[in-house]
C-alpha cells in the first residue's frame, strides 16, 4: 500500500510539472489551479506513504537514504505550500515540481526495504537529528528555487512565457525568510548529530565526511545571513549563495553517501 501512495505522489508530481509548464506559457483559469491541486494531492499522498511506512515498520522512517529522500521531498513541498501565502508564481511551481520529481526519481533507485534498526540507530537523538534536518533542508530547497527565479528576473526576464515574475524585492525577502527559518534548524542538525555521535561512538565530532559537509553547508548559510545583516548583501549575490548552499545540501545528503563513505555509511543504506 505504501508503494502505491508513493507511485500516486510521483504521477501527480509529473502532472504538476506538465500543467505548471502549460500555465507558465499559456495561462488560463484551469491549468494553474490544477497544477496546484496536483501538488497538494501529491503532498497528501506522500504523507500517507510515510505514515503507512511508520506503521508497517514499527518506527519512524528516519534511518535509510530512501526514507530520507521521501522526507526531503515532503519537506520541500511543505515549505512551498506555506510560501503560497506570500508569493504566487507559476515558475516557482515549475521549479519545485521538477525538484520533487528529481528527488523521487532518485529515491526509486534506492532499496526501499524495511528492517529492524541496529542498536546505534535506536536513539531519540537520531529522531531529533533527522527531523530538524527535514525542516532545514525543506526551507533551503525553497530558497534554491527562489534564487534561480531571482537571477532570471535580475537578468531582465520580467516574464517567462505569459507569466509575470514577482518583483525582485519580494523574491529576495522570501528567499531571506526561508534561509532564516532553515538556519536555526540546521544548527540543531549539527548539535543533535554531535550528541548522537557521543552517545554512539563516544566522541562529539570526528570529521567524518558527512559531518564535515554538514558543517560546510552550515557555514555557507551562516555567511549568507552574516553578509546580509552586516554588509547589506541582497539581490544577486544573496541568490547565488542560496543556490550554492543548496548544492552543498544535495552533496551532503547524496554525494557524500555515495562517494565518501564514512561512519554514517551504515545509516543510509
Coordinates of C-alpha atoms in Angstrom, one line a residue:
X1 CA 0.0 0.0 0.0
X2 CA 2.9 2.4 0.8
X3 CA 4.4 1.9 -2.6
X4 CA 1.0 2.6 -4.2
X5 CA 0.8 6.0 -2.5
X6 CA 4.4 6.8 -3.5
X7 CA 3.6 6.0 -7.1
X8 CA 0.5 8.2 -6.9
X9 CA 2.6 11.0 -5.5
X10 CA 5.1 10.6 -8.3
X11 CA 2.5 10.6 -11.0
X12 CA 0.8 13.7 -9.5
X13 CA 4.1 15.5 -9.5
X14 CA 4.7 14.7 -13.2
X15 CA 1.2 16.0 -13.8
X16 CA 2.0 19.1 -11.8
X17 CA 5.2 19.7 -13.9
X18 CA 3.2 19.4 -17.1
X19 CA 0.3 21.6 -16.0
X20 CA 2.5 24.3 -14.5
X21 CA 4.6 24.5 -17.7
X22 CA 1.4 24.9 -19.7
X23 CA 0.2 27.5 -17.2
X24 CA 3.6 29.3 -17.5
X25 CA 3.4 29.7 -21.3
X26 CA -0.4 29.8 -21.9
X27 CA -2.1 30.9 -18.6
X28 CA -5.8 30.1 -18.3
X29 CA -8.2 29.6 -15.5
X30 CA -7.8 25.8 -15.4
X31 CA -4.1 24.8 -15.6
X32 CA -2.7 26.8 -12.7
X33 CA -5.3 25.6 -10.1
X34 CA -5.0 22.1 -11.5
X35 CA -1.2 22.1 -11.1
X36 CA -1.5 23.4 -7.5
X37 CA -4.1 20.8 -6.8
X38 CA -1.8 18.1 -8.1
X39 CA 1.0 19.3 -5.8
X40 CA -1.4 19.4 -2.8
X41 CA -2.6 15.8 -3.5
X42 CA 1.0 14.7 -4.1
X43 CA 1.9 16.1 -0.6
X44 CA -1.1 14.2 0.9
X45 CA -0.2 11.0 -0.9
X46 CA 3.4 11.3 0.2
X47 CA 2.3 11.9 3.8
X48 CA 0.1 8.8 3.8
X49 CA 3.0 6.8 2.4
X50 CA 5.3 7.9 5.2
X51 CA 2.6 7.2 7.8
X52 CA 2.0 3.7 6.4
X53 CA 5.7 3.0 6.4
X54 CA 5.9 4.1 10.0
X55 CA 3.1 1.7 11.0
X56 CA 4.4 -1.2 8.9
X57 CA 8.0 -0.8 10.2
X58 CA 7.0 0.0 13.8
X59 CA 9.3 3.0 13.8
X60 CA 9.5 6.5 12.3
X61 CA 11.0 6.3 8.7
X62 CA 14.2 8.1 9.6
X63 CA 17.1 5.6 9.1
X64 CA 17.8 5.0 5.4
X65 CA 18.7 7.1 2.5
X66 CA 15.4 6.0 0.8
X67 CA 13.4 7.2 3.7
X68 CA 15.2 10.5 4.0
X69 CA 14.7 11.1 0.3
X70 CA 11.0 10.8 0.8
X71 CA 11.1 13.1 3.8
X72 CA 13.3 15.5 1.9
X73 CA 10.7 15.8 -0.9
X74 CA 7.9 16.1 1.7
X75 CA 9.7 19.0 3.5
X76 CA 10.3 21.0 0.3
X77 CA 6.6 20.6 -0.7
X78 CA 5.6 21.7 2.8
X79 CA 7.6 24.9 2.6
X80 CA 6.4 25.6 -0.9
X81 CA 2.7 25.3 0.2
X82 CA 3.4 27.6 3.1
X83 CA 5.1 30.1 0.7
X84 CA 2.0 30.3 -1.4
X85 CA 0.6 32.7 1.1
X86 CA 3.4 35.1 0.4
X87 CA 4.2 34.7 -3.3
X88 CA 2.4 33.1 -6.2
X89 CA 4.5 32.3 -9.2
X90 CA 4.0 29.7 -12.0
X91 CA 7.7 29.5 -12.4
X92 CA 8.2 28.7 -8.7
X93 CA 5.7 25.9 -9.0
X94 CA 7.5 24.5 -12.1
X95 CA 10.9 24.6 -10.3
X96 CA 9.5 23.0 -7.1
X97 CA 7.7 20.3 -9.0
X98 CA 10.8 19.5 -11.1
X99 CA 12.9 19.3 -8.0
X100 CA 10.4 16.9 -6.4
X101 CA 10.4 14.7 -9.5
X102 CA 14.2 14.5 -9.5
X103 CA 14.4 13.6 -5.8
X104 CA 11.7 11.0 -6.0
X105 CA 13.2 9.6 -9.2
X106 CA 16.4 9.1 -7.3
X107 CA 14.6 7.5 -4.4
X108 CA 13.3 4.9 -6.8
X109 CA 16.8 3.7 -7.4
X110 CA 17.4 3.0 -3.7
X111 CA 16.4 0.0 -1.6
X112 CA 13.0 0.5 0.0
X113 CA 13.1 -2.5 2.3
X114 CA 12.4 -2.1 6.0
X115 CA 14.2 -4.0 8.7
X116 CA 14.7 -3.6 12.5
X117 CA 17.2 -0.8 13.5
X118 CA 20.6 -1.7 14.7
X119 CA 21.3 -0.6 18.3
X120 CA 23.2 2.6 17.2
X121 CA 20.1 3.9 15.5
X122 CA 17.8 3.2 18.4
X123 CA 18.3 6.7 19.8
X124 CA 15.9 9.6 20.4
X125 CA 18.7 11.8 19.2
X126 CA 18.6 10.2 15.7
X127 CA 14.9 11.2 15.5
X128 CA 15.7 14.8 16.6
X129 CA 18.7 14.9 14.2
X130 CA 16.7 13.8 11.1
X131 CA 13.5 15.8 11.9
X132 CA 15.4 19.0 12.3
X133 CA 17.2 18.2 9.0
X134 CA 13.9 17.8 7.2
X135 CA 12.8 21.3 8.2
X136 CA 16.2 22.9 7.4
X137 CA 16.6 21.2 4.1
X138 CA 13.0 21.8 3.1
X139 CA 13.4 25.5 3.7
X140 CA 16.7 25.6 1.9
X141 CA 15.1 23.8 -1.1
X142 CA 12.6 26.6 -1.4
X143 CA 15.4 29.2 -1.2
X144 CA 17.2 27.4 -4.0
X145 CA 14.2 27.7 -6.3
X146 CA 13.7 31.4 -5.3
X147 CA 17.4 32.1 -6.0
X148 CA 17.0 30.8 -9.6
X149 CA 13.9 33.0 -10.1
X150 CA 15.8 36.0 -8.7
X151 CA 18.7 35.5 -11.1
X152 CA 16.3 35.2 -14.1
X153 CA 14.4 38.3 -13.1
X154 CA 17.6 40.3 -12.4
X155 CA 18.9 39.4 -15.9
X156 CA 15.9 41.1 -17.4
X157 CA 13.4 38.2 -17.8
X158 CA 10.5 40.1 -16.4
X159 CA 8.2 37.3 -17.7
X160 CA 8.5 33.7 -18.7
X161 CA 6.0 33.0 -21.4
X162 CA 3.0 34.9 -20.4
X163 CA 3.6 34.7 -16.7
X164 CA 4.9 37.8 -15.0
X165 CA 7.7 37.1 -12.5
X166 CA 7.3 38.6 -8.9
X167 CA 9.1 41.8 -8.0
X168 CA 12.8 41.4 -7.1
X169 CA 12.3 42.7 -3.6
X170 CA 9.5 40.2 -2.9
X171 CA 11.6 37.3 -4.2
X172 CA 14.6 38.5 -2.1
X173 CA 12.5 38.8 1.1
X174 CA 11.0 35.4 0.8
X175 CA 14.4 33.9 0.0
X176 CA 15.8 35.5 3.2
X177 CA 12.8 34.3 5.2
X178 CA 13.3 30.7 4.0
X179 CA 17.1 30.7 4.9
X180 CA 16.4 32.4 8.2
X181 CA 13.8 29.7 9.1
X182 CA 16.1 26.9 7.9
X183 CA 19.3 28.1 9.6
X184 CA 18.4 27.5 13.3
X185 CA 17.2 24.0 12.4
X186 CA 20.5 23.4 10.5
X187 CA 22.3 24.5 13.7
X188 CA 20.2 21.9 15.6
X189 CA 21.2 19.3 13.0
X190 CA 24.8 19.8 14.0
X191 CA 24.1 19.9 17.7
X192 CA 21.8 16.8 17.8
X193 CA 24.3 15.0 15.5
X194 CA 27.1 15.7 17.9
X195 CA 25.1 14.5 20.9
X196 CA 24.1 11.3 19.0
X197 CA 27.7 10.7 17.9
X198 CA 28.9 11.0 21.5
X199 CA 26.2 8.5 22.6
X200 CA 27.0 6.0 19.8
X201 CA 30.8 6.5 19.1
X202 CA 31.9 8.1 22.3
X203 CA 33.0 11.4 20.6
X204 CA 31.3 14.6 19.7
X205 CA 33.0 15.2 16.4
X206 CA 35.2 13.0 14.2
X207 CA 35.5 14.9 10.9
X208 CA 33.6 12.2 9.2
X209 CA 32.8 13.2 5.6
X210 CA 29.1 13.8 6.3
X211 CA 29.9 15.7 9.4
X212 CA 32.4 17.9 7.5
X213 CA 30.0 18.6 4.7
X214 CA 27.1 19.4 7.1
X215 CA 29.4 21.9 8.7
X216 CA 30.4 23.4 5.3
X217 CA 26.7 23.7 4.5
X218 CA 26.1 25.5 7.8
X219 CA 29.0 27.9 7.1
X220 CA 27.6 28.8 3.7
X221 CA 24.2 29.8 5.1
X222 CA 25.8 31.4 8.2
X223 CA 27.9 33.5 5.7
X224 CA 24.7 34.4 3.8
X225 CA 22.9 35.7 7.0
X226 CA 26.0 37.5 8.2
X227 CA 26.7 39.2 4.9
X228 CA 23.0 40.3 4.7
X229 CA 23.0 41.6 8.3
X230 CA 26.5 43.2 8.4
X231 CA 27.1 44.3 4.8
X232 CA 23.6 44.6 3.5
X233 CA 24.1 41.8 0.9
X234 CA 20.9 41.4 -1.1
X235 CA 20.0 40.6 -4.6
X236 CA 22.2 38.6 -7.0
X237 CA 25.0 37.8 -4.5
X238 CA 22.5 36.5 -1.9
X239 CA 20.7 34.4 -4.6
X240 CA 23.9 32.8 -5.7
X241 CA 24.8 32.0 -2.1
X242 CA 21.4 30.4 -1.6
X243 CA 21.9 28.2 -4.7
X244 CA 25.4 27.2 -3.7
X245 CA 24.2 26.4 -0.2
X246 CA 21.5 24.0 -1.5
X247 CA 24.0 22.3 -3.8
X248 CA 26.1 21.7 -0.7
X249 CA 22.9 20.2 0.9
X250 CA 22.5 17.8 -2.0
X251 CA 26.1 16.8 -1.9
X252 CA 25.9 16.3 1.9
X253 CA 22.9 14.1 1.6
X254 CA 23.6 12.1 -1.5
X255 CA 27.1 12.8 -2.8
X256 CA 28.9 12.0 0.4
X257 CA 26.8 8.8 1.0
X258 CA 27.8 7.5 -2.5
X259 CA 31.4 8.9 -2.9
X260 CA 32.9 9.5 0.5
X261 CA 31.9 6.5 2.8
X262 CA 32.4 7.1 6.5
X263 CA 30.9 6.4 9.9
X264 CA 27.5 7.4 8.5
X265 CA 27.5 4.9 5.7
X266 CA 25.7 2.2 7.7
X267 CA 22.8 4.6 8.4
X268 CA 22.0 5.4 4.8
X269 CA 21.8 2.1 3.0

